[in-house]
PDB file of C-alpha atoms in Angstrom:
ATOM      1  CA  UNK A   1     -27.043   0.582 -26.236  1.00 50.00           C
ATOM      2  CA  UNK A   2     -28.624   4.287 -26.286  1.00 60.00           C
ATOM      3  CA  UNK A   3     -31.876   2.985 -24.574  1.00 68.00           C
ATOM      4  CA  UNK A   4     -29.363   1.102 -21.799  1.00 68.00           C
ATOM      5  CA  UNK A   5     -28.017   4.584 -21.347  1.00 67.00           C
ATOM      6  CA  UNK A   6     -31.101   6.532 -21.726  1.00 69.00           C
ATOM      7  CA  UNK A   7     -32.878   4.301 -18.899  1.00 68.00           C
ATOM      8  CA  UNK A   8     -29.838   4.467 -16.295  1.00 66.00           C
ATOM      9  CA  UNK A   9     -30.153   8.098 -16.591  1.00 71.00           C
ATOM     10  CA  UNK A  10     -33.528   8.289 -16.347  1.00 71.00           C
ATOM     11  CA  UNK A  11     -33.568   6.367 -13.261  1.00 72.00           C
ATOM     12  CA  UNK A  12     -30.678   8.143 -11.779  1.00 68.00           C
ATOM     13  CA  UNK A  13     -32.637  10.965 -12.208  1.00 74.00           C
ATOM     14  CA  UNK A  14     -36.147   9.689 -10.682  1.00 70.00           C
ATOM     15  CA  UNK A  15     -33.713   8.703  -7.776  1.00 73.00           C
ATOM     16  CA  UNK A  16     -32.702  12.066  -7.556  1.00 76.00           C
ATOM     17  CA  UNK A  17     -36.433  13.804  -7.553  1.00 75.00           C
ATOM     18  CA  UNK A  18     -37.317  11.342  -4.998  1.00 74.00           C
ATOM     19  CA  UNK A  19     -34.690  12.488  -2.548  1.00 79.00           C
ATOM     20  CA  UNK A  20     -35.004  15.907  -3.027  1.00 82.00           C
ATOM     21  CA  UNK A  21     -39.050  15.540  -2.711  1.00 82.00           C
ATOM     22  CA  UNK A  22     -38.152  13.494   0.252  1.00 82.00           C
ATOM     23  CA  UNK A  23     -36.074  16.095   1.685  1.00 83.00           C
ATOM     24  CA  UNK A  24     -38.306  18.763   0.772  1.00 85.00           C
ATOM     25  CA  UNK A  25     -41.581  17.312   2.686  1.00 84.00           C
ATOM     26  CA  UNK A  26     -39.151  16.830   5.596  1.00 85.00           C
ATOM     27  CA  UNK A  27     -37.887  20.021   5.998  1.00 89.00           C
ATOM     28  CA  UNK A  28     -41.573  21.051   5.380  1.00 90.00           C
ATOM     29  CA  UNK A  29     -42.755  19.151   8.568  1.00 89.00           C
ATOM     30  CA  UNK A  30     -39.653  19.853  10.819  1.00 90.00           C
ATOM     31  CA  UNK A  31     -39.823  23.667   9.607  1.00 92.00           C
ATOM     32  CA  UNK A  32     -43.904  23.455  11.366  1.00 94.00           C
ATOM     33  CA  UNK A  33     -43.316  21.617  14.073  1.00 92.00           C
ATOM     34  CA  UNK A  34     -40.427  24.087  14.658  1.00 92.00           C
ATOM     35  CA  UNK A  35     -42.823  26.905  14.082  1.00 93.00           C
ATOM     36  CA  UNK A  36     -45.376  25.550  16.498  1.00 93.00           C
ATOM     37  CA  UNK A  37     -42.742  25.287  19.449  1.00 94.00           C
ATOM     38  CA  UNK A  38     -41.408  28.626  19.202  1.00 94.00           C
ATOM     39  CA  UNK A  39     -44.583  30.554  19.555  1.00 95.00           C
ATOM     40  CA  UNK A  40     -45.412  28.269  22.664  1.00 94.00           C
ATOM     41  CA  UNK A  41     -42.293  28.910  24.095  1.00 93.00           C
ATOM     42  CA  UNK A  42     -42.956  32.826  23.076  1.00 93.00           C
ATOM     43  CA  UNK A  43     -46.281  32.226  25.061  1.00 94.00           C
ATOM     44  CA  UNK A  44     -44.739  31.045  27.651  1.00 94.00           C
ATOM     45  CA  UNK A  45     -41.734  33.995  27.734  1.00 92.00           C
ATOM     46  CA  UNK A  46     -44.831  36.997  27.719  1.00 92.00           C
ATOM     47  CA  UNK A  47     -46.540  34.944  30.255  1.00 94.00           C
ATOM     48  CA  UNK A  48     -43.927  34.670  32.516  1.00 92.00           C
ATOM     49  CA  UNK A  49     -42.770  38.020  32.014  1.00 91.00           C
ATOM     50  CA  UNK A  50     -46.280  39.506  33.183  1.00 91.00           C
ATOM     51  CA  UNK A  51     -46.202  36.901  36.215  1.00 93.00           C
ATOM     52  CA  UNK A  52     -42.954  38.551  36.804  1.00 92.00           C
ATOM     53  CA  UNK A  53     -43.998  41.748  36.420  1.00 91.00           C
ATOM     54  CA  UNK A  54     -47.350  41.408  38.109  1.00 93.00           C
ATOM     55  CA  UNK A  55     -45.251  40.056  41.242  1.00 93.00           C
ATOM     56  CA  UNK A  56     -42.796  42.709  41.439  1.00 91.00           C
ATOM     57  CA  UNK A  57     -45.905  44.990  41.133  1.00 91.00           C
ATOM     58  CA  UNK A  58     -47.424  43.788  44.047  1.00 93.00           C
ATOM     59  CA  UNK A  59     -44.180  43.911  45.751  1.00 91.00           C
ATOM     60  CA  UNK A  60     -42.754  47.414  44.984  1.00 92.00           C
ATOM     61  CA  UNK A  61     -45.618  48.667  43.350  1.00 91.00           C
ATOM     62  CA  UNK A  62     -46.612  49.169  39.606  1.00 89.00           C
ATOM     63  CA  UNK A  63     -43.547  51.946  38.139  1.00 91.00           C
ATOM     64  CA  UNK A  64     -40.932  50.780  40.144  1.00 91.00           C
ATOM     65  CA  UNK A  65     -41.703  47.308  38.854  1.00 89.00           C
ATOM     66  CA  UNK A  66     -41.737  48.244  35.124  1.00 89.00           C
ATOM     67  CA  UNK A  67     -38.544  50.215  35.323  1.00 91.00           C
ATOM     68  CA  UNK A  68     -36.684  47.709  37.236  1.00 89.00           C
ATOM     69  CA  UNK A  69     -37.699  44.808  35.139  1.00 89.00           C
ATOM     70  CA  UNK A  70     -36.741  47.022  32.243  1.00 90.00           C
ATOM     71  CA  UNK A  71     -33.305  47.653  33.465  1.00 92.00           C
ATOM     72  CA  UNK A  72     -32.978  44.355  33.962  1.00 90.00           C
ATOM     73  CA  UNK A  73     -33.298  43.075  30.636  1.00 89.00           C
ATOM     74  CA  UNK A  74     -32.087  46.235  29.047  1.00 93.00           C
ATOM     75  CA  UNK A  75     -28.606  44.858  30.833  1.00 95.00           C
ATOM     76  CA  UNK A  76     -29.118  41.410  29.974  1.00 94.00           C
ATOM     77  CA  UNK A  77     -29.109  42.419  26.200  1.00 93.00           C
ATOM     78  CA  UNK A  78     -26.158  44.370  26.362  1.00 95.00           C
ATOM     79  CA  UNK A  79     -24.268  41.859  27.814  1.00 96.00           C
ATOM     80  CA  UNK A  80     -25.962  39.760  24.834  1.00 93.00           C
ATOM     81  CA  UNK A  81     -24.467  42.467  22.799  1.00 95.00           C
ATOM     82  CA  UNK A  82     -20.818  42.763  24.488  1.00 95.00           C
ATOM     83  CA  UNK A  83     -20.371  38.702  24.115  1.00 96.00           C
ATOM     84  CA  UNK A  84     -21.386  38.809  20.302  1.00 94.00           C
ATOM     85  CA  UNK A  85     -19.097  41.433  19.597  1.00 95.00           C
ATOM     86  CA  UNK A  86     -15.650  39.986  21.501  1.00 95.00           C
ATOM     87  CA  UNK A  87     -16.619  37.010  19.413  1.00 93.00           C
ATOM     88  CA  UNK A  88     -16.926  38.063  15.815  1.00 93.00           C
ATOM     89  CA  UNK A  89     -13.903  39.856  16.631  1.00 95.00           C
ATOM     90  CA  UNK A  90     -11.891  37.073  17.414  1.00 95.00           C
ATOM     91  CA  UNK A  91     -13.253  35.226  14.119  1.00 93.00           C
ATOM     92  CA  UNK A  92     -12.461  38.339  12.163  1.00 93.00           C
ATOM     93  CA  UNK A  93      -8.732  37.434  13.929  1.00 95.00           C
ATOM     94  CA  UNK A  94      -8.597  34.426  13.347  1.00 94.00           C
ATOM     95  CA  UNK A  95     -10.078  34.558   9.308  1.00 92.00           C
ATOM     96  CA  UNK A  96      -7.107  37.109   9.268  1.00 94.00           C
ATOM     97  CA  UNK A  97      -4.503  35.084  10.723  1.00 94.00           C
ATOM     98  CA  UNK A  98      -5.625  32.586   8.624  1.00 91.00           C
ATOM     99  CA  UNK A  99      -5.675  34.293   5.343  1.00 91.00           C
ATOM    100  CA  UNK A 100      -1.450  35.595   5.800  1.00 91.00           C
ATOM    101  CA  UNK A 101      -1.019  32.037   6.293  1.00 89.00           C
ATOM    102  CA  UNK A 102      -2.758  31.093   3.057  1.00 87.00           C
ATOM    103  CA  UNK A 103      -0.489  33.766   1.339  1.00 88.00           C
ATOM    104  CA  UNK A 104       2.897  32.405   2.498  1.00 85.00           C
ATOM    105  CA  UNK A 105       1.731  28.797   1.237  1.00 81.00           C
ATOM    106  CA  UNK A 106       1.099  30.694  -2.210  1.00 81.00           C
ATOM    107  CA  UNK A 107       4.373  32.719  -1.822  1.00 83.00           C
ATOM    108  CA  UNK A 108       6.174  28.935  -1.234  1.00 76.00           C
ATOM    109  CA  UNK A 109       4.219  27.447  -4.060  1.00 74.00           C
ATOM    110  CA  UNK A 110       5.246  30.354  -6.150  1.00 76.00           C
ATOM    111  CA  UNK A 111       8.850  29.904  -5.059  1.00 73.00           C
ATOM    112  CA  UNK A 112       8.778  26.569  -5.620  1.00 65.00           C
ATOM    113  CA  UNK A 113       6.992  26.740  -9.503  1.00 70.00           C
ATOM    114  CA  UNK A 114      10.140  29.217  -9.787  1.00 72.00           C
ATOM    115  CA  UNK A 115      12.787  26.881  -9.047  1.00 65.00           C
ATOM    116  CA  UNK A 116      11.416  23.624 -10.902  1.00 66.00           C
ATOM    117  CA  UNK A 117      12.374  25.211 -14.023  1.00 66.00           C
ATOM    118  CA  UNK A 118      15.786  25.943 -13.214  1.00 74.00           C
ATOM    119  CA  UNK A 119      16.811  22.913 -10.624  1.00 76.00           C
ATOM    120  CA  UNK A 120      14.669  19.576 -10.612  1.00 73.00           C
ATOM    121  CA  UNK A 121      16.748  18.317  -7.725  1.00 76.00           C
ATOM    122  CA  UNK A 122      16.271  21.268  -5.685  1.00 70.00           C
ATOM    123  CA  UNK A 123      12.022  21.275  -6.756  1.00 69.00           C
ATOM    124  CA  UNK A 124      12.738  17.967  -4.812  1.00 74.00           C
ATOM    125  CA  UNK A 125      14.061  18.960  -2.198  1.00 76.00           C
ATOM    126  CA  UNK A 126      11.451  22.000  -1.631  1.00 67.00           C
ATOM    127  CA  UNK A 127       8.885  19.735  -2.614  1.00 72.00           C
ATOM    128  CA  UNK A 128       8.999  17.486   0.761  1.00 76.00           C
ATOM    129  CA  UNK A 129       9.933  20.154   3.093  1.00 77.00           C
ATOM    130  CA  UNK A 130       6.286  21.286   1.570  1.00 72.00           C
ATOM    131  CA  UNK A 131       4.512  18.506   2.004  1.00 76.00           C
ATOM    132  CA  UNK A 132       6.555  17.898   5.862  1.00 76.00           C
ATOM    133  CA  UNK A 133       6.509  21.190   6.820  1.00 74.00           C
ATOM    134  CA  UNK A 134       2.790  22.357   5.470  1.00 70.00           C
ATOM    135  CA  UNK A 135       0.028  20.066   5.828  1.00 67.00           C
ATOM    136  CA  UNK A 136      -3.125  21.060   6.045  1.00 64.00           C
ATOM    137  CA  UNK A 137      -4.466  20.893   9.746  1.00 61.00           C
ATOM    138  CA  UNK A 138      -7.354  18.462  11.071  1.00 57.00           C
ATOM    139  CA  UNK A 139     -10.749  20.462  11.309  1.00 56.00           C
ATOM    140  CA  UNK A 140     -11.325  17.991  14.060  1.00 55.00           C
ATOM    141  CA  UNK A 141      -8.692  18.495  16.812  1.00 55.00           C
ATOM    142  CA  UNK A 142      -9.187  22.512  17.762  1.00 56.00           C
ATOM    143  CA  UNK A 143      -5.898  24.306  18.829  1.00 56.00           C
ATOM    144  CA  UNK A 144      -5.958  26.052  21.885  1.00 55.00           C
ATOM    145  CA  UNK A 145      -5.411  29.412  20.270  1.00 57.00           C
ATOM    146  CA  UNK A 146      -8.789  29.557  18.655  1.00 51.00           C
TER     147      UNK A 146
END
């Protein structure tokens, strides 16, 4: 009976390895080919940047070109900035709104622990307007608040 045991964990355990190795090589590979496409997409960015710039220089001429293009992105990435701020703080908001919920439902619960001593018919009672009145929300409709 103990070698039954001892092999079923054994191969639960090669089983195991093997997807971990498996899932190991593959982020290997994915995390390369990853690598590889983002500098020749950086290659491309520079290059098109000094087309850009080499344009604009012919255009305008060399200084007004560099301080334009500049400006240009310098805006871009505070904008960027702007947009990432407005949204962490409407998840800090929402985390927020979120955790007071989270502390009535404990409040209830605590209510509730506090009555089922005292009345069982009333623990009842409190008990299904819980489970009516408080069930948890599906992660995969999204409100239109968030």
């Amino acid at each position: 009976m103990r070698s039954i045991v001892a092999a079923l964990a054994q191969s639960l355990i090669f089983r195991i390895e093997d997807r971990i190795e498996e899932t190991v090589a593959r982020s290997k590979r994915n995390a390369i080919f990853v690598g590889a496409a983002f500098l020749l997409l950086l290659t491309a960015y520079v290059l098109g940047v000094a087309a850009l710039c080499v344009t604009l220089a012919n255009h305008y001429g060399t200084v007004p070109a560099l301080l334009g293009l500049a400006g240009g992105v310098t805006t871009i990435a505070l904008v960027l900035i702007a947009i990432l701020l407005h949204l962490n703080n409407r998840d800090a908001q929402i985390r927020q709104r979120r955790r007071k919920q989270m502390q009535a439902r404990r409040q209830l619960a605590a209510l509730a622990a506090g009555t089922a001593a005292r009345q069982p018919l009333a623990t009842a009672a409190l008990g299904l307007a819980l489970a009516l009145f408080l069930k948890p929300d599906s992660r995969r409709r999204r409100r239109p608040d968030e």
